[in-house]
Amino acid sequence: MKREMSGIDLMCVVDELQELKEAWVGKVYQHDNVVRIALSGKGRHNLLIEPGRRFHLTQYPKETRFPTSFAMQLRKHMQGMRLKGVKQHGIDRVVVVEIDGRELIAELFAKGNVVLREGDKVIASLRHRKSYEFPPHIDPRKIGFEEFCGLLSSGNVVKTLAVSLGLGRLYAQEVVSDSGGDSEFERLYESMKELFSRLERERNPQIVLEDGEYIDCVPIDLFVYENHDKIYFESMNKALDEFFRAIDEKKEIKSEEKSHFEIIIEKQKKILEEYEKRREEEHSKGDLLYTHYSEVQDIISKVKEIVERDSWEGASKAVKELPDVEKLDKARKVIVLRLDGKLVEVDVEEGIHASAQRYYNRAKKFLKKIEGAKRAIEEMEVVVEREKKRERKMTESEHEEFRVEDIPRKSAWYERFRWFISSDGFLVIGGRDADTNEEIYKRYMEKRDLVIHSQAHGGPLTLIKTEGKDVPQTTIHEACVFAVSYSSVWKAGQYEGECYLVKPEQVTKTPESGEYIRKGAFVIRGKREYFTVPVGVSIGIEKEPLRLIGGPPSAIEKRASVWVELEPGRFAHNDLAKKIYKKFVEIVGSRKIAKMVAPPEKIMSFLPPGTSSIKKEKF
C-alpha cells in the first residue's frame, strides 16, 4: 500500500498548482506534523504539507484552536504575500513554494522537513536547520543515453531505475514491463522516455483498489495495475486528497479513534454495490455471446476467411464492413462486438465457448469479492458496537475522574493568550506574539495590574491581574519564571534569565523623537525592579474544570492531577507534543476525552519557544 507520494506524483501535483500563481497567502495552521496554508484570490484553497509524506491541495482541513510557534513564524513571514510559483527539484521529493523573494521548501522523503528561507538564510524550520542545501539528484527526463547505460550497467536494473534515477519501484517496474521485459538498454531507455511522454499527454488520475481497499494513487493508467479496479478523479490533487484521507481514517480506527466508523461502512457499501454491478455486467456479456450465438459464429467464420485470404492487417480494415463489429484487435486476435448496446469481446481462435467462459470466470471473481466485502462490513459493524460499549464502560466506571461533562463548553477569554493561575489564585496572562502583546496592552492592562517583561527579546508582555489585591512574592516569582521561559532565553538553551517588574503607567507606545517602535514592542520609563529566575514550564490536566493548563511548575503542579515538567532540550514542538499526548491518553484512559482536552496542537500552544525535553512527570 502507498505510504507517501512519489517524485512522479509530486511532478503532476506541481503542474496542476501552476494555476495558483499570484494567489494571496493567508493564515498558516499546524495540526500535529501537518502544515496547512490558506490561499485566496483565485478561489479559496488549502495547501497541505505533511513532511516525509505528501504535498497537495485538500478539501478536508482540520481545525486548530491554537497556532503553534512554527505556524506563527510562517504567518509572520508569509501572510499577505503573493505565491509566485511552485517548482520541484528535478523529480526528487522536494518541492519549493516561491513567495515574494522567499522559498518554502518541503521535503517528502524520510522524516521530511518544512523550511522557510530568504536567500541562503533559514528563517524558520519545522525540524531545526541552520542552513539548507538541496540533495544531489539526476533528472531522468534530461539524462542522455550514454549516462543512462553507465548507470544501468553498474547494478540491478529495477533498483537503479528506482533509486539512482528517482523513479521509485512502481514506475521502475512500469518501465521494465513496457519494454516487454527486455534488458537491452536502448529498449529500457525508450520505455522510460515513453513513460514521461505518457505522463504529459495521458493524465488520468486514479485511486487503485484491491479487494475493495485503496492500495495506490497514480496519475496515469499503468500496466502493473491493468487488472485492478479504479476510481477516477479530475485532478491528481483531488485523487491524493481522497486517498490519504481514507488511509488516515483507517489508521485512526486501528489506533482506537472510532469517530468515523459509519462513514467507513458507507464507503464499503458503495464498493460492494460496484462489485455487484461489475459481476452482473460480466455475466451478462457471457450470456450475450450465447443469445447471439449464430450471428457471432458467422462473424468469426467471415473473419477467418479474410485472414486466410489476406492477413490480420487486411482483416482489421475489412471487418469494419461487417454488422455489429466495432473493431478487430489484431495483436490479441479479438473481435469487439456491440451486442444489445454492450461491447463484448470474442477470441477468433478460441471461439464463443472459451470467450463466454472468460466472462463467467470474471463474474465468479467478483462474486468472491462481494462475499469478502460483505464479511468486511459485518466485521466492521461488530467492531463499531464493541468499541462503543468499551468506550461507554470506560468513561462510566474505570475512569470516572475524567468525564466529558466536566469539559467546559466555552473557553475563558484569557485562553486566547498565554496564561496560568498562580499558586495564590491570581490570573497571569501574556502575549503569544506581537499582535496579542498589542491587544493585551490596549484592552486588558489596568492601572492596578503589575507588568513583567524579560530582558531578553521575544518575551510576552506579562500582566498579573491583581483585582486590587496585594500580590504575594510567590505569584511575582511565578510570573517572572513565566515571562523568562516564554522568551528567547529558553530557545537559546539557557537555564535562567533576567526580567523586571513595572507598573502599567510606565509602559507606553510613545517613542522618543526620531525613534520608531515596532508592533508588539513598548517603551518602559522609570524605575524597574529586576529579578533573576530559573526557566521552567509544566503542562498538565486540571480536573475542575477539566482542561489543559501550562506555566511555571510550582503553579501548574499544584492544580494539575497529571503533569510533565519541561526543560530546554532536543525535541521539536510536534515530536514533544505527540510524546506528551500519548502519556495523557494512557492516564485518562479514553482517547476521546484526551483528544478533546489535550490534543497535540493544544499541547504545542503551551510549549516554550525552541526545543525541549521532559525533565520529570507525575501520572
Coordinates of C-alpha atoms in Angstrom, one line a residue:
M1 CA 0.0 0.0 0.0
K2 CA 1.2 3.5 -0.8
R3 CA 2.5 5.3 2.2
E4 CA 3.9 8.5 0.7
M5 CA 3.9 10.4 -2.6
S6 CA 6.5 9.6 -5.2
G7 CA 8.6 12.1 -7.2
I8 CA 6.3 11.5 -10.2
D9 CA 3.2 12.1 -8.1
L10 CA 4.7 15.3 -7.0
M11 CA 5.6 16.3 -10.6
C12 CA 1.9 16.0 -11.5
V13 CA 0.7 18.0 -8.5
V14 CA 3.2 20.8 -9.2
D15 CA 2.0 21.0 -12.8
E16 CA -1.6 21.4 -11.5
L17 CA -0.6 24.1 -8.9
Q18 CA 0.7 26.4 -11.6
E19 CA -2.8 27.9 -12.0
L20 CA -2.5 29.3 -8.4
K21 CA 0.4 31.7 -9.3
E22 CA -0.3 35.2 -7.9
A23 CA -2.7 33.8 -5.2
W24 CA -2.6 35.5 -1.8
V25 CA -1.1 33.7 1.1
G26 CA -3.4 33.7 4.1
K27 CA -3.0 32.1 7.6
V28 CA -0.8 29.1 8.2
Y29 CA -2.0 26.3 10.5
Q30 CA -0.3 23.3 12.0
H31 CA -2.1 20.1 13.2
D32 CA 0.4 17.5 14.6
N33 CA 3.0 17.3 11.9
V34 CA 0.8 18.7 9.1
V35 CA 1.2 22.3 7.9
R36 CA -1.8 23.9 6.1
I37 CA -1.6 27.2 4.1
A38 CA -4.8 29.1 3.2
L39 CA -4.7 30.6 -0.3
S40 CA -7.1 33.1 -1.9
G41 CA -7.5 35.3 -4.9
K42 CA -8.2 32.5 -7.4
G43 CA -10.9 30.9 -5.3
R44 CA -10.2 29.6 -1.8
H45 CA -7.8 26.7 -1.4
N46 CA -5.9 24.9 1.3
L47 CA -2.4 23.7 0.5
L48 CA -1.4 20.8 2.8
I49 CA 2.2 19.8 3.5
E50 CA 3.0 16.7 5.5
P51 CA 6.8 16.3 5.7
G52 CA 8.0 13.0 4.6
R53 CA 4.7 12.1 3.1
R54 CA 2.5 14.4 0.9
F55 CA 2.0 17.8 -0.7
H56 CA -1.3 18.7 -2.3
L57 CA -4.5 20.8 -2.1
T58 CA -7.0 19.5 0.4
Q59 CA -10.8 19.7 0.9
Y60 CA -10.5 18.3 4.4
P61 CA -8.8 20.9 6.5
K62 CA -8.5 20.1 10.2
E63 CA -9.4 22.8 12.6
T64 CA -6.8 24.0 15.1
R65 CA -7.7 26.1 18.1
F66 CA -4.2 27.5 18.8
P67 CA -1.5 28.3 16.3
T68 CA 1.9 26.6 17.0
S69 CA 5.1 28.7 17.2
F70 CA 6.1 27.4 13.8
A71 CA 2.8 28.3 12.3
M72 CA 3.1 31.8 13.8
Q73 CA 6.6 32.2 12.3
L74 CA 5.3 31.2 8.9
R75 CA 2.4 33.6 9.3
K76 CA 4.7 36.4 10.2
H77 CA 6.9 36.0 7.2
M78 CA 4.4 34.8 4.6
Q79 CA 0.9 36.1 5.3
G80 CA -0.3 38.7 2.8
M81 CA 2.3 37.9 0.2
R82 CA 1.9 36.6 -3.3
L83 CA 2.5 33.0 -4.3
K84 CA 4.9 33.4 -7.2
G85 CA 5.4 29.8 -8.2
V86 CA 5.7 26.1 -7.3
K87 CA 8.6 24.1 -8.6
Q88 CA 10.1 20.7 -8.0
H89 CA 13.8 19.8 -7.5
G90 CA 14.2 17.6 -10.6
I91 CA 11.8 14.7 -9.9
D92 CA 13.0 14.4 -6.3
R93 CA 10.5 14.5 -3.5
V94 CA 11.4 18.1 -2.7
V95 CA 9.1 21.0 -3.6
V96 CA 9.7 24.7 -3.4
V97 CA 6.9 27.3 -3.0
E98 CA 8.1 30.7 -4.1
I99 CA 6.6 33.6 -2.1
D100 CA 7.8 37.1 -2.9
G101 CA 11.5 36.5 -2.6
R102 CA 11.3 33.7 -0.1
E103 CA 11.2 30.0 -0.5
L104 CA 9.2 27.5 1.5
I105 CA 10.9 24.1 0.9
A106 CA 9.0 20.9 1.7
E107 CA 10.8 17.5 1.9
L108 CA 8.7 14.4 1.3
F109 CA 11.4 11.8 1.9
A110 CA 12.5 10.2 5.2
K111 CA 11.1 12.2 8.2
G112 CA 10.9 15.3 6.0
N113 CA 11.0 18.9 6.9
V114 CA 9.5 22.3 6.1
V115 CA 12.0 25.1 5.8
L116 CA 11.4 28.8 5.0
R117 CA 14.4 30.7 3.8
E118 CA 15.3 34.0 2.2
G119 CA 18.4 33.6 0.0
D120 CA 20.7 31.3 2.0
K121 CA 19.3 32.4 5.4
V122 CA 16.9 30.0 7.1
I123 CA 14.1 32.0 8.7
A124 CA 12.0 29.1 10.1
S125 CA 12.3 25.3 10.1
L126 CA 10.0 22.6 11.4
R127 CA 13.0 20.4 12.2
H128 CA 15.9 22.5 13.3
R129 CA 18.2 23.5 10.4
K130 CA 20.7 26.3 10.3
S131 CA 21.2 26.1 6.6
Y132 CA 19.6 24.3 3.7
E133 CA 21.1 22.6 0.6
F134 CA 19.2 20.6 -1.9
P135 CA 20.1 16.9 -2.1
P136 CA 22.1 15.8 -5.2
H137 CA 19.9 14.3 -8.0
I138 CA 19.8 13.1 -11.6
D139 CA 16.8 14.1 -13.6
P140 CA 15.7 11.1 -15.7
R141 CA 13.9 13.4 -18.1
K142 CA 17.2 15.0 -19.2
I143 CA 19.6 12.2 -18.9
G144 CA 21.5 11.2 -22.1
F145 CA 21.7 7.6 -23.4
E146 CA 25.3 7.1 -22.6
E147 CA 24.9 8.2 -19.0
F148 CA 21.8 6.0 -18.7
C149 CA 23.8 3.0 -19.9
G150 CA 26.6 3.8 -17.4
L151 CA 24.2 3.8 -14.5
L152 CA 22.3 0.6 -15.5
S153 CA 25.5 -1.3 -16.1
S154 CA 26.5 -0.8 -12.5
G155 CA 23.8 -2.9 -10.9
N156 CA 20.2 -4.3 -10.7
V157 CA 18.1 -2.6 -13.4
V158 CA 14.9 -2.1 -11.3
K159 CA 16.9 -0.8 -8.3
T160 CA 18.9 1.6 -10.5
L161 CA 15.8 3.0 -12.2
A162 CA 14.0 3.2 -8.8
V163 CA 16.8 4.7 -6.7
S164 CA 19.5 6.2 -8.9
L165 CA 17.1 7.8 -11.4
G166 CA 14.4 8.5 -8.8
L167 CA 11.5 6.8 -10.5
G168 CA 10.6 4.7 -7.4
R169 CA 9.9 1.0 -7.5
L170 CA 6.4 1.2 -9.1
Y171 CA 7.5 3.3 -12.1
A172 CA 10.7 1.3 -12.4
Q173 CA 8.6 -1.8 -12.8
E174 CA 6.3 0.0 -15.3
V175 CA 9.3 0.9 -17.4
V176 CA 10.5 -2.7 -17.4
S177 CA 7.0 -4.0 -18.2
D178 CA 6.6 -1.6 -21.1
S179 CA 9.9 -2.7 -22.5
G180 CA 8.5 -6.2 -22.7
G181 CA 10.9 -7.3 -20.0
D182 CA 13.7 -6.6 -22.4
S183 CA 17.0 -5.9 -20.6
E184 CA 18.5 -4.2 -23.6
F185 CA 19.4 -0.6 -22.5
E186 CA 18.1 1.0 -25.7
R187 CA 14.7 -0.5 -25.2
L188 CA 14.6 0.5 -21.5
Y189 CA 15.7 4.0 -22.3
E190 CA 12.9 4.4 -24.9
S191 CA 10.4 2.9 -22.4
M192 CA 11.5 5.4 -19.7
K193 CA 11.1 8.3 -22.2
E194 CA 7.7 6.9 -23.2
L195 CA 6.6 6.9 -19.6
F196 CA 7.3 10.6 -19.2
S197 CA 5.6 11.3 -22.6
R198 CA 2.5 9.4 -21.3
L199 CA 2.6 11.5 -18.1
E200 CA 2.4 14.6 -20.2
R201 CA -0.3 13.6 -22.6
E202 CA -2.4 10.8 -20.9
R203 CA -3.1 12.1 -17.4
N204 CA -5.9 10.0 -15.8
P205 CA -5.6 10.5 -12.0
Q206 CA -7.0 7.4 -10.2
I207 CA -7.1 5.5 -7.0
V208 CA -6.3 1.8 -7.4
L209 CA -8.3 -0.8 -5.4
E210 CA -7.6 -4.4 -4.5
D211 CA -10.4 -6.3 -2.8
G212 CA -12.2 -3.1 -2.2
E213 CA -9.3 -1.5 -0.4
Y214 CA -7.3 1.6 -1.6
I215 CA -3.8 0.5 -2.4
D216 CA -2.4 3.2 -4.6
C217 CA -3.0 6.6 -6.2
V218 CA -1.4 7.2 -9.7
P219 CA -1.7 9.9 -12.4
I220 CA -2.0 7.6 -15.4
D221 CA -3.1 4.1 -16.4
L222 CA -0.3 1.6 -15.6
F223 CA 0.3 -1.8 -17.0
V224 CA 1.1 -3.1 -13.5
Y225 CA -2.5 -2.2 -12.4
E226 CA -4.2 -3.3 -15.6
N227 CA -6.5 -5.8 -13.8
H228 CA -7.3 -3.7 -10.8
D229 CA -10.4 -1.7 -10.0
K230 CA -10.0 2.1 -10.2
I231 CA -11.8 5.2 -9.1
Y232 CA -11.0 8.2 -11.4
F233 CA -10.7 11.9 -10.5
E234 CA -10.4 15.1 -12.4
S235 CA -7.1 16.1 -10.9
M236 CA -4.2 14.4 -9.1
N237 CA -4.7 16.8 -6.2
K238 CA -8.2 15.5 -5.6
A239 CA -7.2 11.9 -6.0
L240 CA -4.3 12.2 -3.5
D241 CA -6.5 14.1 -1.1
E242 CA -9.2 11.4 -1.1
F243 CA -6.6 8.6 -0.9
F244 CA -4.7 9.9 2.1
R245 CA -7.9 10.9 3.8
A246 CA -9.2 7.4 3.6
I247 CA -5.8 5.9 4.6
D248 CA -5.5 8.2 7.6
E249 CA -9.1 7.4 8.6
K250 CA -8.2 3.7 8.6
K251 CA -5.1 4.4 10.8
E252 CA -7.3 6.2 13.3
I253 CA -9.5 3.1 13.6
K254 CA -6.5 0.9 14.3
S255 CA -5.4 3.3 17.0
E256 CA -8.9 3.3 18.5
E257 CA -10.1 6.6 17.2
K258 CA -13.6 5.5 16.3
S259 CA -15.4 8.7 15.3
H260 CA -15.7 7.8 11.5
F261 CA -16.9 4.2 11.6
E262 CA -20.2 4.9 10.0
I263 CA -18.5 6.8 7.1
I264 CA -16.2 3.8 6.5
I265 CA -19.1 1.4 6.5
E266 CA -20.9 3.6 3.9
K267 CA -17.8 3.6 1.7
Q268 CA -17.6 -0.2 2.0
K269 CA -21.2 -0.5 1.0
K270 CA -20.6 1.7 -2.1
I271 CA -17.7 -0.6 -3.1
L272 CA -20.0 -3.6 -2.6
E273 CA -22.5 -2.0 -4.9
E274 CA -19.8 -1.5 -7.5
Y275 CA -18.7 -5.2 -7.3
E276 CA -22.3 -6.4 -7.7
K277 CA -22.7 -4.1 -10.7
R278 CA -19.5 -5.5 -12.3
R279 CA -20.4 -9.1 -11.6
E280 CA -23.8 -8.6 -13.3
E281 CA -22.1 -6.9 -16.2
E282 CA -19.5 -9.7 -16.8
H283 CA -22.1 -12.4 -16.5
S284 CA -24.5 -10.7 -18.9
K285 CA -21.7 -10.4 -21.6
G286 CA -21.2 -14.1 -21.4
D287 CA -24.9 -14.6 -21.8
L288 CA -25.0 -12.3 -24.8
L289 CA -22.5 -14.4 -26.7
Y290 CA -24.9 -17.4 -26.4
T291 CA -28.0 -15.3 -27.1
H292 CA -26.5 -14.2 -30.4
Y293 CA -24.6 -17.4 -31.0
S294 CA -25.4 -17.8 -34.7
E295 CA -24.6 -14.2 -35.6
V296 CA -21.3 -14.3 -33.7
Q297 CA -20.3 -17.6 -35.2
D298 CA -21.0 -16.2 -38.7
I299 CA -18.8 -13.1 -38.0
I300 CA -16.0 -15.4 -36.7
S301 CA -16.1 -17.5 -39.8
K302 CA -16.0 -14.5 -42.1
V303 CA -13.0 -13.0 -40.2
K304 CA -11.1 -16.3 -40.5
E305 CA -11.8 -16.3 -44.3
I306 CA -10.5 -12.8 -44.7
V307 CA -7.4 -13.6 -42.7
E308 CA -6.6 -16.7 -44.7
R309 CA -7.1 -14.8 -48.0
D310 CA -5.3 -11.6 -46.9
S311 CA -3.7 -11.1 -43.4
W312 CA -4.6 -9.8 -39.9
E313 CA -3.6 -6.4 -41.1
G314 CA -6.0 -6.6 -44.0
A315 CA -8.7 -8.1 -41.9
S316 CA -8.6 -5.2 -39.4
K317 CA -9.8 -2.9 -42.2
A318 CA -12.3 -5.3 -43.9
V319 CA -14.2 -6.3 -40.7
K320 CA -15.5 -2.7 -40.3
E321 CA -18.0 -3.6 -43.1
L322 CA -19.5 -6.5 -41.0
P323 CA -22.6 -5.8 -38.9
D324 CA -22.2 -5.4 -35.1
V325 CA -18.3 -5.3 -35.4
E326 CA -16.7 -2.3 -33.6
K327 CA -13.1 -3.2 -34.3
L328 CA -10.6 -6.0 -34.6
D329 CA -7.7 -6.2 -32.1
K330 CA -5.1 -7.9 -34.4
A331 CA -2.5 -8.1 -31.6
R332 CA -4.8 -10.1 -29.4
K333 CA -6.8 -11.7 -32.3
V334 CA -10.0 -10.5 -30.6
I335 CA -13.2 -9.1 -32.3
V336 CA -15.0 -6.3 -30.3
L337 CA -18.8 -6.6 -31.0
R338 CA -21.7 -4.4 -30.0
L339 CA -24.5 -6.7 -28.8
D340 CA -27.6 -5.2 -27.4
G341 CA -25.8 -1.9 -26.8
K342 CA -22.9 -3.6 -24.9
L343 CA -19.3 -4.0 -26.1
V344 CA -18.4 -7.7 -26.0
E345 CA -15.1 -9.4 -26.9
V346 CA -14.8 -12.7 -28.6
D347 CA -11.5 -14.5 -29.3
V348 CA -11.3 -15.5 -33.0
E349 CA -9.1 -18.6 -32.4
E350 CA -10.6 -19.8 -29.1
G351 CA -14.3 -19.3 -30.2
I352 CA -17.5 -18.4 -28.5
H353 CA -17.5 -21.0 -25.6
A354 CA -14.0 -20.0 -24.4
S355 CA -14.8 -16.3 -24.7
A356 CA -18.1 -16.7 -22.8
Q357 CA -16.4 -18.8 -20.1
R358 CA -13.8 -16.0 -19.6
Y359 CA -16.6 -13.6 -18.8
Y360 CA -18.2 -16.1 -16.4
N361 CA -14.9 -16.6 -14.7
R362 CA -14.6 -12.9 -14.1
A363 CA -18.1 -12.8 -12.7
K364 CA -17.1 -15.6 -10.3
K365 CA -14.1 -13.5 -9.2
F366 CA -16.4 -10.5 -8.5
L367 CA -18.7 -12.9 -6.5
K368 CA -15.8 -13.7 -4.3
K369 CA -15.0 -10.0 -3.8
I370 CA -18.7 -9.4 -3.0
E371 CA -18.6 -12.1 -0.3
G372 CA -15.4 -10.6 1.1
A373 CA -16.9 -7.1 1.1
K374 CA -20.0 -8.3 2.9
R375 CA -17.8 -10.1 5.6
A376 CA -15.8 -6.9 6.0
I377 CA -18.9 -4.8 6.5
E378 CA -20.3 -7.3 9.1
E379 CA -17.0 -7.4 10.9
M380 CA -16.8 -3.6 11.0
E381 CA -20.3 -3.3 12.4
V382 CA -19.3 -5.8 15.1
V383 CA -16.2 -3.7 15.9
V384 CA -18.2 -0.5 16.0
E385 CA -20.6 -1.9 18.5
R386 CA -17.9 -3.4 20.6
E387 CA -15.9 -0.2 20.7
K388 CA -18.9 1.8 21.6
K389 CA -19.6 -0.5 24.5
R390 CA -16.0 -0.3 25.6
E391 CA -15.9 3.5 25.5
R392 CA -19.2 3.7 27.4
K393 CA -17.9 1.3 30.1
M394 CA -14.5 3.0 30.3
T395 CA -15.9 6.5 30.7
E396 CA -18.7 5.5 33.1
S397 CA -16.7 3.3 35.5
E398 CA -13.0 2.8 35.3
H399 CA -12.1 6.5 34.5
E400 CA -14.9 8.4 36.3
E401 CA -12.5 11.2 37.4
F402 CA -12.1 12.3 33.7
R403 CA -15.6 12.8 32.3
V404 CA -16.8 14.6 29.2
E405 CA -19.4 16.6 31.1
D406 CA -16.6 18.2 33.1
I407 CA -15.1 19.8 30.0
P408 CA -16.1 23.5 29.8
R409 CA -18.4 24.2 26.8
K410 CA -16.7 27.6 26.2
S411 CA -13.1 28.7 26.6
A412 CA -12.4 31.5 29.1
W413 CA -11.5 34.9 27.5
Y414 CA -7.9 34.7 28.6
E415 CA -7.2 31.3 27.0
R416 CA -6.5 33.1 23.7
F417 CA -3.3 34.3 25.3
R418 CA -0.5 32.6 27.2
W419 CA -1.9 32.2 30.8
F420 CA -1.8 30.4 34.1
I421 CA -3.4 30.7 37.6
S422 CA -0.8 31.3 40.2
S423 CA -0.4 29.3 43.4
D424 CA -2.1 32.2 45.2
G425 CA -5.0 32.3 42.8
F426 CA -4.0 35.3 40.6
L427 CA -4.6 35.2 36.9
V428 CA -1.4 35.9 34.9
I429 CA -1.6 36.5 31.1
G430 CA 1.0 37.1 28.4
G431 CA 1.1 37.7 24.6
R432 CA 1.7 34.9 22.2
D433 CA 3.1 37.2 19.5
A434 CA 3.3 40.9 18.5
D435 CA -0.5 41.1 17.8
T436 CA -1.6 39.6 21.2
N437 CA 1.0 41.7 23.0
E438 CA -0.6 44.8 21.4
E439 CA -4.1 43.5 22.3
I440 CA -3.1 43.0 26.0
Y441 CA -1.6 46.5 26.1
K442 CA -4.6 48.2 24.6
R443 CA -7.6 46.2 26.1
Y444 CA -6.6 44.3 29.2
M445 CA -3.8 46.3 31.0
E446 CA -5.4 48.1 34.0
K447 CA -3.8 50.6 36.5
R448 CA -4.0 48.1 39.4
D449 CA -2.1 45.3 37.4
L450 CA 1.6 44.5 37.7
V451 CA 3.6 44.3 34.5
I452 CA 6.6 41.9 33.9
H453 CA 8.9 41.5 30.9
S454 CA 12.0 39.6 30.2
Q455 CA 15.3 41.4 29.5
A456 CA 15.7 39.0 26.5
H457 CA 13.8 39.8 23.3
G458 CA 10.8 37.9 22.1
G459 CA 9.1 37.5 25.5
P460 CA 5.4 38.0 26.3
L461 CA 4.1 41.3 27.7
T462 CA 3.0 39.7 31.1
L463 CA 0.3 41.0 33.4
I464 CA -0.6 39.9 36.9
K465 CA -4.3 40.7 37.2
T466 CA -4.4 41.9 40.8
E467 CA -8.1 43.0 41.0
G468 CA -6.8 45.5 43.6
K469 CA -5.4 42.8 46.0
D470 CA -1.9 42.6 47.4
V471 CA 0.3 40.2 45.4
P472 CA 2.5 37.8 47.3
Q473 CA 6.1 37.2 46.3
T474 CA 5.2 33.6 45.3
T475 CA 3.0 34.9 42.5
I476 CA 5.5 37.5 41.4
H477 CA 8.2 34.8 41.3
E478 CA 5.9 32.5 39.2
A479 CA 5.1 35.4 36.8
C480 CA 8.8 36.1 36.4
V481 CA 9.5 32.4 35.6
F482 CA 6.6 32.6 33.1
A483 CA 7.9 35.7 31.3
V484 CA 11.5 34.4 31.1
S485 CA 10.6 30.9 30.0
Y486 CA 8.5 32.1 27.1
S487 CA 11.2 34.4 25.8
S488 CA 14.3 33.7 23.7
V489 CA 16.2 32.6 26.8
W490 CA 14.6 29.1 26.5
K491 CA 15.3 28.9 22.8
A492 CA 18.9 29.7 23.4
G493 CA 19.1 26.7 25.8
Q494 CA 19.8 28.8 28.9
Y495 CA 18.5 27.7 32.3
E496 CA 17.9 31.1 33.9
G497 CA 17.2 34.7 32.8
E498 CA 16.6 38.2 33.9
C499 CA 13.3 40.1 33.9
Y500 CA 11.9 43.3 35.5
L501 CA 8.6 44.4 37.1
V502 CA 7.0 47.8 36.5
K503 CA 3.6 49.5 36.9
P504 CA 1.2 49.9 33.9
E505 CA 1.7 53.7 33.7
Q506 CA 5.4 53.1 33.0
V507 CA 4.5 51.2 29.8
T508 CA 4.0 53.3 26.7
K509 CA 3.9 53.1 22.9
T510 CA 5.1 56.7 22.5
P511 CA 8.8 56.7 21.2
E512 CA 11.4 59.3 21.8
S513 CA 11.8 61.9 19.0
G514 CA 13.2 60.3 15.8
E515 CA 12.6 56.7 17.1
Y516 CA 10.2 54.0 15.9
I517 CA 8.5 51.3 17.9
R518 CA 7.6 48.1 16.1
K519 CA 4.4 46.2 16.6
G520 CA 4.4 44.3 19.9
A521 CA 7.2 46.3 21.4
F522 CA 7.0 49.0 24.1
V523 CA 8.9 51.7 25.9
I524 CA 9.4 51.4 29.6
R525 CA 10.1 54.7 31.5
G526 CA 11.1 55.0 35.2
K527 CA 12.4 52.6 37.8
R528 CA 12.4 48.9 37.3
E529 CA 12.6 46.1 39.8
Y530 CA 14.9 43.3 38.5
F531 CA 14.7 39.5 39.1
T532 CA 16.9 36.6 38.0
V533 CA 14.9 33.4 37.9
P534 CA 15.3 29.8 36.5
V535 CA 13.3 28.8 33.5
G536 CA 10.6 26.2 33.9
V537 CA 7.4 25.1 32.3
S538 CA 5.0 22.3 33.3
I539 CA 1.9 21.2 31.3
G540 CA -0.9 19.2 32.9
I541 CA -4.6 18.4 33.1
E542 CA -6.7 20.2 35.7
K543 CA -9.8 18.3 36.9
E544 CA -12.2 21.1 37.8
P545 CA -12.8 22.4 35.2
L546 CA -11.4 19.5 33.0
R547 CA -8.9 21.4 30.8
L548 CA -5.2 21.6 29.8
I549 CA -3.1 24.1 31.7
G550 CA 0.6 25.2 31.4
G551 CA 3.0 27.6 33.0
P552 CA 5.5 27.7 35.9
P553 CA 6.0 24.3 37.6
S554 CA 5.0 25.4 41.1
A555 CA 1.7 26.8 39.9
I556 CA 0.8 24.0 37.5
E557 CA 1.8 21.1 39.7
K558 CA -0.4 22.5 42.5
R559 CA -3.5 22.4 40.3
A560 CA -3.0 19.5 37.8
S561 CA -3.7 15.9 38.6
V562 CA -1.2 14.8 36.0
W563 CA 1.6 16.8 34.6
V564 CA 5.0 16.8 32.9
E565 CA 7.8 19.3 33.7
L566 CA 10.0 20.5 30.8
E567 CA 13.5 21.9 30.4
P568 CA 15.4 23.2 27.4
G569 CA 16.3 20.0 25.4
R570 CA 16.3 18.4 22.0
F571 CA 12.7 17.7 20.9
A572 CA 10.9 19.9 18.4
H573 CA 7.4 21.0 19.2
N574 CA 5.5 18.5 17.1
D575 CA 7.5 15.5 18.4
L576 CA 7.3 16.5 22.1
A577 CA 3.6 17.3 21.8
K578 CA 2.9 13.8 20.5
K579 CA 5.0 12.3 23.3
I580 CA 3.1 14.2 26.0
Y581 CA -0.3 13.4 24.3
K582 CA 0.4 9.7 24.4
K583 CA 1.2 9.9 28.1
F584 CA -2.1 11.8 28.7
V585 CA -4.1 9.2 26.7
E586 CA -2.7 6.4 28.9
I587 CA -3.7 8.1 32.2
V588 CA -7.0 9.4 31.0
G589 CA -7.9 6.0 29.6
S590 CA -10.3 7.4 26.9
R591 CA -8.7 8.6 23.7
K592 CA -11.9 10.6 23.0
I593 CA -11.5 12.6 26.2
A594 CA -7.8 13.1 25.8
K595 CA -8.4 14.3 22.2
M596 CA -11.0 16.8 23.5
V597 CA -8.9 18.1 26.4
A598 CA -5.3 17.8 25.3
P599 CA -4.8 17.2 21.6
P600 CA -1.2 17.6 20.3
E601 CA -1.9 21.0 18.7
K602 CA -3.2 22.4 22.1
I603 CA -0.2 21.0 23.9
M604 CA 2.0 22.8 21.4
S605 CA 0.4 26.1 22.3
F606 CA 1.8 25.7 25.9
L607 CA 5.3 24.8 24.8
P608 CA 8.0 27.4 25.1
P609 CA 9.9 28.5 22.0
G610 CA 12.7 26.3 20.7
T611 CA 13.3 22.6 21.6
S612 CA 12.5 21.0 24.9
S613 CA 12.8 17.7 26.9
I614 CA 10.7 16.1 29.7
K615 CA 12.5 16.7 33.0
K616 CA 10.1 14.8 35.2
E617 CA 6.4 13.8 35.3
K618 CA 3.6 12.8 37.6
F619 CA 1.0 10.2 36.4

